[in-house]
Structure formats: structure tokens, C-alpha cells
Tab-separated table of C-alpha atoms and ligand atoms in Angstrom:
chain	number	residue	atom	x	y	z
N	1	UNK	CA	128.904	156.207	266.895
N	2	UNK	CA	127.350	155.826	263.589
N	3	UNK	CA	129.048	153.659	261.000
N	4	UNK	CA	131.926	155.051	258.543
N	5	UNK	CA	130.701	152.708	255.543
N	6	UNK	CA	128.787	149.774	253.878
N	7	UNK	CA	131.533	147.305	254.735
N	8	UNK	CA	132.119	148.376	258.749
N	9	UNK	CA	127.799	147.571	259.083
N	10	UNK	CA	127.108	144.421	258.454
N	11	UNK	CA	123.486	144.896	258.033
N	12	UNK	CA	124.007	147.306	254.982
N	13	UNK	CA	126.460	145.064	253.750
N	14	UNK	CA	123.869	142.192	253.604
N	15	UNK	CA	120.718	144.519	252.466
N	16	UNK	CA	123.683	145.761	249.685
N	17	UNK	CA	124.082	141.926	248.573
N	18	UNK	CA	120.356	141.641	248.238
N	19	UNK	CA	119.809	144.330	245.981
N	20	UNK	CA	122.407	143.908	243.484
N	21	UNK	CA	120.872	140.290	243.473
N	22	UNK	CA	117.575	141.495	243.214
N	23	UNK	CA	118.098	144.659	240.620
N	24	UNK	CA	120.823	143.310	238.525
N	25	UNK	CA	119.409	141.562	236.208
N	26	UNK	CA	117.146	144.070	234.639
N	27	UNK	CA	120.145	146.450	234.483
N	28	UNK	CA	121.279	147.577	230.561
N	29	UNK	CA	124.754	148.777	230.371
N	30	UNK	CA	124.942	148.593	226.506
N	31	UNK	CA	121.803	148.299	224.560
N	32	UNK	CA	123.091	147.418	221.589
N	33	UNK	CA	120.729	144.105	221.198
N	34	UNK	CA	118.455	144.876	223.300
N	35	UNK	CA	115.085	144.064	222.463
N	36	UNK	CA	111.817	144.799	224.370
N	37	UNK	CA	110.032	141.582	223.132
N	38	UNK	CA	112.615	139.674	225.349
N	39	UNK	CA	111.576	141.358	228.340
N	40	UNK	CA	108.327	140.630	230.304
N	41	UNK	CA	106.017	143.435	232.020
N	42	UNK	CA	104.750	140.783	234.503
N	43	UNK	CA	107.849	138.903	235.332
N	44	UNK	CA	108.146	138.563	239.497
N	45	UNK	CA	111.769	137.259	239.543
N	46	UNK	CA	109.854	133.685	240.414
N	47	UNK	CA	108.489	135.089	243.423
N	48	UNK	CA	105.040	134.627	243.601
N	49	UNK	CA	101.950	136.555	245.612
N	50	UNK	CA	102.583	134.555	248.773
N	51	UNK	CA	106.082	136.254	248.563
N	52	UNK	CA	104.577	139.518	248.797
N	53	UNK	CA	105.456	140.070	252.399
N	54	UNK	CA	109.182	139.173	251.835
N	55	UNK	CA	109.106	141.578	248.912
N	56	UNK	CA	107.785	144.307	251.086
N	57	UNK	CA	110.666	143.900	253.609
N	58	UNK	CA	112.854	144.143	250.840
N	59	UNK	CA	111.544	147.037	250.324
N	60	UNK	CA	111.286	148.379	253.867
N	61	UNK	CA	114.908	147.792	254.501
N	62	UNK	CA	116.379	149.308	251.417
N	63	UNK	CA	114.303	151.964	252.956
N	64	UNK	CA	116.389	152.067	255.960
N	65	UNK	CA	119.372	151.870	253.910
N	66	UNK	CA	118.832	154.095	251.675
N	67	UNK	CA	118.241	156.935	254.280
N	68	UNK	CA	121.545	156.441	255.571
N	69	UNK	CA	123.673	155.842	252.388
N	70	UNK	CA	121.606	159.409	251.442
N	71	UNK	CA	122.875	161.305	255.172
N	72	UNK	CA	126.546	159.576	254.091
N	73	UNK	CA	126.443	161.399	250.844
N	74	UNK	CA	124.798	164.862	251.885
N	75	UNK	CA	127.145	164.953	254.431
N	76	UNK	CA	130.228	164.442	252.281
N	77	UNK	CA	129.011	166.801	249.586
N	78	UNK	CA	130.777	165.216	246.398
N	79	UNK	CA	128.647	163.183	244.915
N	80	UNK	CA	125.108	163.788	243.327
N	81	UNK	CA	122.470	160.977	242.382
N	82	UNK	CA	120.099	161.718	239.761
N	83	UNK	CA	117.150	159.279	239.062
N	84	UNK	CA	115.071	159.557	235.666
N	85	UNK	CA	112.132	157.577	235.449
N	86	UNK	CA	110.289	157.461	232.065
N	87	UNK	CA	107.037	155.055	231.580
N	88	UNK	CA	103.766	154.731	229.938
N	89	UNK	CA	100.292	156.386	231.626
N	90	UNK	CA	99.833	154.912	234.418
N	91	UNK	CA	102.870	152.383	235.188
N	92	UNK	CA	103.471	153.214	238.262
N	93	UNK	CA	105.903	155.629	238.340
N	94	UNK	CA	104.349	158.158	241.172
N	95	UNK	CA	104.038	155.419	243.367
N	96	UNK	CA	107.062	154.000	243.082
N	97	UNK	CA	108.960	157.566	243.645
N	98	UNK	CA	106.721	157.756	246.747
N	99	UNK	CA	107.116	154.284	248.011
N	100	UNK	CA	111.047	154.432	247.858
N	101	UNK	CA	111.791	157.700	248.720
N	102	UNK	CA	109.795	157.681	251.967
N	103	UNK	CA	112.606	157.175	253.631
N	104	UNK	CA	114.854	160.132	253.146
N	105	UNK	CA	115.314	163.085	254.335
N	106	UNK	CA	113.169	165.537	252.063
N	107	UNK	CA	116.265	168.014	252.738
N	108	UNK	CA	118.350	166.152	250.511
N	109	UNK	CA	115.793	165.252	247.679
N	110	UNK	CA	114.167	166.841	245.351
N	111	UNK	CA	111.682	165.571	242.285
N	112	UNK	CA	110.857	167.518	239.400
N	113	UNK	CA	108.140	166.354	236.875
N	114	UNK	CA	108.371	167.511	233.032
N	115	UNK	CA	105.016	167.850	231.215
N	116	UNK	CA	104.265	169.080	227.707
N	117	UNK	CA	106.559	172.374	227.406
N	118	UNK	CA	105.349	175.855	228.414
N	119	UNK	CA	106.392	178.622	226.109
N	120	UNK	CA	109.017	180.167	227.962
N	121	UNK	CA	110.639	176.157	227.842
N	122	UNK	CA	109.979	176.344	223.851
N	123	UNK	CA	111.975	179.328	223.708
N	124	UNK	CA	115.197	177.268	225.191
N	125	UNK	CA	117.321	174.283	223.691
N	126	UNK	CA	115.036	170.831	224.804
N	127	UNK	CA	117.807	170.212	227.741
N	128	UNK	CA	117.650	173.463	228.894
N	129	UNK	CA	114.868	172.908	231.752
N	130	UNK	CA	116.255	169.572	233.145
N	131	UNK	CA	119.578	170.833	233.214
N	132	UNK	CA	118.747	174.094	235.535
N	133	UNK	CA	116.604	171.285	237.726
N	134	UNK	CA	119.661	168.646	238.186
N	135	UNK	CA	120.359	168.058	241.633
N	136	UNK	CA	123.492	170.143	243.825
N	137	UNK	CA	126.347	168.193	245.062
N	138	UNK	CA	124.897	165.809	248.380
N	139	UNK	CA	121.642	165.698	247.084
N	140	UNK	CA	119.163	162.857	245.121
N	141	UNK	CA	117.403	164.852	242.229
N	142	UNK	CA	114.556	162.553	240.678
N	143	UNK	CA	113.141	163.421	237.217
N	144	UNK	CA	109.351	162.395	236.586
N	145	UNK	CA	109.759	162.396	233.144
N	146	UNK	CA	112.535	163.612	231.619
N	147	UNK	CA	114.239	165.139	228.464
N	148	UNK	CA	114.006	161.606	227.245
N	149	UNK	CA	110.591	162.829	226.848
N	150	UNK	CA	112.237	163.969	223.732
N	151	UNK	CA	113.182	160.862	221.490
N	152	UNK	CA	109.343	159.145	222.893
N	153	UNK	CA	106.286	161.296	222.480
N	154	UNK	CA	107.734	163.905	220.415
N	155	UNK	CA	109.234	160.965	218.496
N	156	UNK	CA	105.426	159.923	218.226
N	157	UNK	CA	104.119	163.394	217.809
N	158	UNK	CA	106.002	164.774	214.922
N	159	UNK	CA	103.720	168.245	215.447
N	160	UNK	CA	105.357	168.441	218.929
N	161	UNK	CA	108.852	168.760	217.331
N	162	UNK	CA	107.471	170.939	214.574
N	163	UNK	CA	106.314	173.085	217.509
N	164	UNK	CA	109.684	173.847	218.886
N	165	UNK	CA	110.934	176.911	216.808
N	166	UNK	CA	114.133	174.821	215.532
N	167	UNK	CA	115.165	176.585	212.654
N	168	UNK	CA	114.232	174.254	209.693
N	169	UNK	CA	117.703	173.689	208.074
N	170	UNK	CA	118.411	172.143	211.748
N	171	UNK	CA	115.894	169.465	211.466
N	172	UNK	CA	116.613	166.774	208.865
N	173	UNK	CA	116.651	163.306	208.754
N	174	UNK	CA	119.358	162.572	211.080
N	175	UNK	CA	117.582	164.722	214.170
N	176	UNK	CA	116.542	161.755	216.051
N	177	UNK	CA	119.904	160.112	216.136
N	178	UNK	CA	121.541	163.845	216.962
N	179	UNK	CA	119.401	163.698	220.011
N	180	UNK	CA	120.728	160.299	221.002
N	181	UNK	CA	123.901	161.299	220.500
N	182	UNK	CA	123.422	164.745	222.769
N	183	UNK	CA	121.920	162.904	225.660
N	184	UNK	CA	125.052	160.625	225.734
N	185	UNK	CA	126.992	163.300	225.720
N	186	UNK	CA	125.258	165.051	228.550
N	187	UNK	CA	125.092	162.135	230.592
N	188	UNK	CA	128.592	161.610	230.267
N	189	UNK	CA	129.523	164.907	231.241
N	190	UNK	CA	127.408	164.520	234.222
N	191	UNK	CA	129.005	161.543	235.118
N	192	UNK	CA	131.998	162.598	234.503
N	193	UNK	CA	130.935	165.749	237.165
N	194	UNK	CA	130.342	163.367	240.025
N	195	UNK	CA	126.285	163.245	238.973
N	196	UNK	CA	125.809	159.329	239.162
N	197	UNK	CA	122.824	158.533	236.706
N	198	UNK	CA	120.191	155.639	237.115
N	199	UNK	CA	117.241	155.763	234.841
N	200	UNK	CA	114.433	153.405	235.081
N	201	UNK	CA	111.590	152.334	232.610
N	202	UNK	CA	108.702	150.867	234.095
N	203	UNK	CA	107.616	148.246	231.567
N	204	UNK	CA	103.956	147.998	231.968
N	205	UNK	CA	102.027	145.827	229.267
N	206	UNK	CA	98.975	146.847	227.695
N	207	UNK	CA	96.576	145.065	228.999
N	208	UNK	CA	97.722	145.776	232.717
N	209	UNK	CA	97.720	149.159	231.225
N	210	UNK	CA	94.068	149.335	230.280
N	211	UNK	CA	93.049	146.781	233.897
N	212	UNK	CA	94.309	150.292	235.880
N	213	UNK	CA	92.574	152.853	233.563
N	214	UNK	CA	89.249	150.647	233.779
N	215	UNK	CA	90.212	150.859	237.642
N	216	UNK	CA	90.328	155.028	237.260
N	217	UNK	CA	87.147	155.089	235.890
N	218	UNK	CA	84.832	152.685	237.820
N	219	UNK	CA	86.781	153.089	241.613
N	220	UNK	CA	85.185	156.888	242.857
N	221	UNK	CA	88.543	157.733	244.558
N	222	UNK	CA	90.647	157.239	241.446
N	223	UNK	CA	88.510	159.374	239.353
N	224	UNK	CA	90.916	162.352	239.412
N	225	UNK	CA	93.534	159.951	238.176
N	226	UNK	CA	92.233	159.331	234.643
N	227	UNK	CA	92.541	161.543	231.511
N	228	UNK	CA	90.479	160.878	228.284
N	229	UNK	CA	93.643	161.733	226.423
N	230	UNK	CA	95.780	158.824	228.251
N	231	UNK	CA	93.438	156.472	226.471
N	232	UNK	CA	94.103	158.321	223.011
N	233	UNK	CA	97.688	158.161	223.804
N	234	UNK	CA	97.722	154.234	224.307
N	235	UNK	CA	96.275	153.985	220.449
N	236	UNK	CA	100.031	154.811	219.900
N	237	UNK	CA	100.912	151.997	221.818
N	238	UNK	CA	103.665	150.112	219.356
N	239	UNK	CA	104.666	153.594	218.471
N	240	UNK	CA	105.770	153.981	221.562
N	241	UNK	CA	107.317	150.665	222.017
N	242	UNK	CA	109.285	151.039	219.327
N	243	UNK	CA	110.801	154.391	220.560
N	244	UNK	CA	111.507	153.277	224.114
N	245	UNK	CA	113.495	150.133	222.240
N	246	UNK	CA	115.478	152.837	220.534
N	247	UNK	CA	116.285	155.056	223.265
N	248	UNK	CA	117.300	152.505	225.370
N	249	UNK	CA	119.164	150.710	222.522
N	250	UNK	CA	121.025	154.294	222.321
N	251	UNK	CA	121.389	155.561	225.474
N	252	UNK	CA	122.532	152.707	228.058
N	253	UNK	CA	126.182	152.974	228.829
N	254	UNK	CA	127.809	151.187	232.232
N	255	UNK	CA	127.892	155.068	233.715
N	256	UNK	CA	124.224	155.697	232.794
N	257	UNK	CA	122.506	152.200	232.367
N	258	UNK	CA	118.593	151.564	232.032
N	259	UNK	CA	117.123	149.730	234.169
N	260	UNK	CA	114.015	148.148	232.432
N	261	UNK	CA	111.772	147.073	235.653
N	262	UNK	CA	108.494	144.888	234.896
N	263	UNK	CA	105.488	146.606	235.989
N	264	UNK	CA	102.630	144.792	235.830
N	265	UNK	CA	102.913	144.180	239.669
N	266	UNK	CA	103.579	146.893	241.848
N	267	UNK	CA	105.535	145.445	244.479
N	268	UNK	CA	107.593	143.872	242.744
N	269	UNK	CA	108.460	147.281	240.777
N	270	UNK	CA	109.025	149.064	243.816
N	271	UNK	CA	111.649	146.278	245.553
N	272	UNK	CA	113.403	146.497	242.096
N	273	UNK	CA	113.580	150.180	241.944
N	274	UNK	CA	114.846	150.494	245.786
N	275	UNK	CA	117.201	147.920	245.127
N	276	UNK	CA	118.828	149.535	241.907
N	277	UNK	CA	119.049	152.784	243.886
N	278	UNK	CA	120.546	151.255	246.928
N	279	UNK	CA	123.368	149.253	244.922
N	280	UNK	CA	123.905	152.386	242.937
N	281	UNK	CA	124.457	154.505	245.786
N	282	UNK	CA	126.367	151.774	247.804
N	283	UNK	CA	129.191	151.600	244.709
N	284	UNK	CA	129.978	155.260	245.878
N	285	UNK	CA	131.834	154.084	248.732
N	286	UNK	CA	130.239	156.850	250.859
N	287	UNK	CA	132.224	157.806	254.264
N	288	UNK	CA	131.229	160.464	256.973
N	289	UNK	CA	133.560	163.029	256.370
N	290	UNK	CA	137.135	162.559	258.766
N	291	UNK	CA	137.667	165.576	261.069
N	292	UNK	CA	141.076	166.471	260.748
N	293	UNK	CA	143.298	167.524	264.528
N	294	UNK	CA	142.012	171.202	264.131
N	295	UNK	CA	138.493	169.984	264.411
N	296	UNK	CA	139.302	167.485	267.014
N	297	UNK	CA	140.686	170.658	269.022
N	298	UNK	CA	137.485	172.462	268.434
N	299	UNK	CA	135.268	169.869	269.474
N	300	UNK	CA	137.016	169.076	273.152
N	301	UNK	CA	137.365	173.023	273.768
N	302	UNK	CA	133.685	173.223	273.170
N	303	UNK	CA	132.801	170.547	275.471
N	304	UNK	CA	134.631	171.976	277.525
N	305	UNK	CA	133.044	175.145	277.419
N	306	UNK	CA	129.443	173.361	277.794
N	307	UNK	CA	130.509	171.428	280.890
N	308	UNK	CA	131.891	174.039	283.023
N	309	UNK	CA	128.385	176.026	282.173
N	310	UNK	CA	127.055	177.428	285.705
N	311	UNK	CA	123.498	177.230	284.280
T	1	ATP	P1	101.793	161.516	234.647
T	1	ATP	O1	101.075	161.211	233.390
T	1	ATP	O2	103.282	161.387	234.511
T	1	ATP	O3	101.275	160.803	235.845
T	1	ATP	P2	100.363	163.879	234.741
T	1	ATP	O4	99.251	163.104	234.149
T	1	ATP	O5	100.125	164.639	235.998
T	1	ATP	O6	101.604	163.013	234.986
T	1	ATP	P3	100.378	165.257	232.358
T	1	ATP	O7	99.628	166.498	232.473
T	1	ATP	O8	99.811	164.039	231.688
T	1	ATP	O9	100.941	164.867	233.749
T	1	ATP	O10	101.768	165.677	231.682
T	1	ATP	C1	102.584	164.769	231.193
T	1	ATP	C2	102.460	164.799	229.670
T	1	ATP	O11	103.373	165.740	229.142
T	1	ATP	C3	102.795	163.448	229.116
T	1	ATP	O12	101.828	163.005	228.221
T	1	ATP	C4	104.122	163.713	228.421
T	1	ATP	O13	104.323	162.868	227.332
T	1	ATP	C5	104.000	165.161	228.035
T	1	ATP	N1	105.317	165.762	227.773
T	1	ATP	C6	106.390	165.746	228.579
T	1	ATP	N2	107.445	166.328	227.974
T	1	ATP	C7	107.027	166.705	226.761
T	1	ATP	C8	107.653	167.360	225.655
T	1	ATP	N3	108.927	167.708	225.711
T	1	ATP	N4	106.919	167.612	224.570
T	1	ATP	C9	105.622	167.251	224.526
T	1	ATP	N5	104.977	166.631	225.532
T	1	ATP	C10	105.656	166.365	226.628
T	2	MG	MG1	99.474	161.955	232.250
């Protein structure tokens, strides 16, 4: 018999305990002083490289846990979990979606990435193509980029905005703060829907930045990685900063919270992002759906039926 919840297996329960330990502290429920100077890209909780292989079972069990807390909540079909993660070129972010979600059952997950906007997205409201991609009831939806895509480069790229057929009396001074404003709203009504919301920034720094495009360039194998216009991009670098301050200044609420994970080392990124995820989805109290007596009468006159087979 598989186990009804967290609290009836006691491995979950301690892998559960671990993760809130591990992810909690670079959790932001309300933003309201928070300040990206404060936080550091190459922080490793104090773990250091010869913890590496305890960080990797970390990781490896939240694994384990998260593919059953994800069968728990396909099979009781009320809950969805959607997971945005926004970062700077080259942070990690591919990776880490691949190194968590190896786990799960690819029936139950599906990830969406959100590049510059075609023309048929330009001719829709900004939400419009993230909403139509949010995840059904039972499943984990994971955004590669997001319509927070919306208050960072086309913060930084006042032509992108210019380029999305707004009518002008729309767009004042106050657009930037209507946007915040919108995406708590969404978020809220989401929540409020049964969509539980984790969003994660992957806080590279610059120079770890420019170590992995050097890395793109001069390793044969990561060649297809790089982009000339990353490096332009990364001229825009406290631009940027100071947008991803703002939005999550803005946006982080207890239902929806930021998590701000350093990302200067990879491992540790990836234990912190399994860990948020698995103390997220553990907080659902997820069950196996009960069979009620009907059921219970179905499932003996079936075996039934099976046993006395002559063949
Ligand atoms: P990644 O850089 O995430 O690994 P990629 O390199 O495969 O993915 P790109 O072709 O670089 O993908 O597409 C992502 C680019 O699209 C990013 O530079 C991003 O800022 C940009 N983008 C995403 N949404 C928007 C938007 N709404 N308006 C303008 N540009 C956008
Ligand atoms: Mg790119």
C-alpha cells in the first residue's frame, strides 16, 4: 500500500523538514525592503565544495519526493503548481528545470519557455500567452521565462513596449506600476483558483556571469550555447538589477513569494530550487483520493471476476 500523506511516511516527513530548512531562507513573502545588494549570488548556505556530495543527495531525494507528492496531486486533481523562473543569460535556469524535474512523471508536467513575442502574441494583451499555457488541475506547469518578462527587459528596452500596439493614451507614466499591480492581481486570482505559485530568480553575479560565457566560447561543445547578443544584453547589467529589485519588491506576497536563489554555484541552486518546490507542494496536504463503499463494491466484484477466469 502506498502512503496516504507526508505525515503517515516518515521519510517524506524528514526530506519535508530538510527543505523548508534548506529553501526558507531565501523565500520573499513581502518585498517591501527588499534589497538585492543584501543578497549574495555565491552564498552556499556555509556549505562548502567538500559538501557537494551531501548537497547532491539533497537533491536526489527531493527527487524521490517530489515524484510522489506530484502522483498525490495528479491523482487528486484539485490542485495545480505553477513554477516561474526568471534569470539573467546564462544562470542556470535550463539546468536547474532539468535537474529537478527529472524525477516526475512527464505526464503531469509541462514547461513552456517565453521568448521575444511573435506577432500573433503582439496582437494580444502581454498575459494573454502565459495564461492559455498555465497548467490544468493535477498538473506542474513551469514557465521559462515568464510575463514577468514584462516589467525586466521591456522595462530595459523601452522600444519593446513601444512595439506592442498599446494605444498611446494607455501608456503614461504610471504603466510600469499598472503592470505590477495586474500581475498581483492575476496571481491572486490564480491562487485563489487552487494554482499554487512559486517563482524563482536565479541570482547570478556578473562576473560568474561572464566565467560561463567565456566557458561558451572557448569549450567546443558549448558553442551552440552562446549568443553575441547575450553579451550586449549584460552591458545593461544594473539596468536590469534595478528592475528585478522592483519586481520582486512588487510582486512577493505569502501566496506567490520569490524565491531569490544564489547562483553562482550550481548545486547549490538546484538543492535550493528542489527544496522550495518540495516544501511548497508538501503544504498542500496531498492525499490519494478515498474510495467511497460503491467503489469498494466495484473493486471486490472485479476481483472476483478476474479470479474465477478459466484462462
Ligand atoms: P534562454 O536565454 O532563456 O536560455 P534562449 O537563449 O533559447 O533561452 P532566446 O532566443 O534568447 O532564448 O529568447 C529569450 C529572449 O526573449 C530573452 O532575451 C528575453 O528577454 C526575450 N523576451 C522574452 N519575453 C519578451 C518580451 N515580452 N518582450 C521582449 N523580449 C522578450
Ligand atoms: Mg537567450
Amino acid at each position: 500500500m502506498r502512503a496516504q500523506s507526508d505525515k503517515d511516511t516518515p521519510d517524506l516527513g524528514r526530506i519535508v523538514q530538510g527543505a523548508r530548512r534548506l529553501s526558507r531562507p531565501y523565500r520573499v513573502d513581502n518585498g517591501r525592503k527588499f534589497r538585492l545588494q543584501d543578497v549574495d549570488p555565491g552564498d552556499t548556505g556555509g556549505l562548502g565544495a567538500e559538501d557537494k556530495p551531501r548537497a547532491r543527495e539533497a537533491l536526489a531525494s527531493g527527487r524521490e519526493a517530489l515524484a510522489e507528492l506530484q502522483d498525490m496531486l495528479y491523482a487528486q486533481d484539485r490542485w495545480a503548481v505553477l513554477l516561474v523562473f526568471q534569470a539573467m543569460d546564462a544562470a542556470g535556469k535550463d539546468g536547474a528545470i532539468k535537474h529537478v524535474m527529472s524525477g516526475v512523471n512527464p505526464q503531469g508536467c509541462q514547461v513552456f519557455s517565453f521568448k521575444a513575442p511573435t506577432s500573433e502574441e503582439l496582437d494580444h494583451d502581454y498575459l494573454w500567452r502565459c495564461t492559455k499555457s498555465l497548467p490544468e488541475r493535477g498538473r506542474i506547469g513551469i514557465f521559462n521565462r515568464s510575463y514577468y518578462e514584462e516589467v525586466l527587459v521591456v522595462k530595459v528596452h523601452p522600444e519593446f513596449l513601444a512595439a506592442q500596439k498599446l494605444p498611446p493614451k494607455l501608456v503614461g507614466k504610471k504603466v510600469w506600476d499598472h503592470r505590477y499591480q495586474d500581475i498581483r492581481a492575476l496571481e491572486r486570482y490564480l491562487s485563489r483558483n487552487g494554482v499554487l505559485i512559486r517563482k524563482f530568480f536565479l541570482n547570478v553575479s556578473r562576473d560568474e556571469q561572464k566565467r560561463r560565457f567565456l566557458e561558451r566560447i572557448d569549450e567546443p561543445e558549448k558553442n551552440w550555447k552562446f549568443s553575441a547578443g547575450d553579451v550586449k544584453e549584460r552591458g545593461h547589467w544594473d539596468a536590469y538589477m534595478d528592475a528585478y529589485q522592483t519586481m520582486i519588491r512588487e510582486t512577493s506576497t505569502p501566496e506567490s513569494p520569490w524565491y531569490v536563489v544564489p547562483a553562482d554555484n550550481k548545486w547549490y541552486t538546484r538543492a535550493v530550487v528542489s527544496a522550495a518546490i518540495v516544501d511548497a507542494m508538501a503544504s498542500l496536504g496531498l492525499r490519494y483520493p478515498k474510495v467511497d463503499d460503491a467503489k469498494l463494491a466495484e473493486l471486490t466484484a472485479a476481483r472476483k471476476v478476474l479470479l474465477s477466469e478459466k484462462r
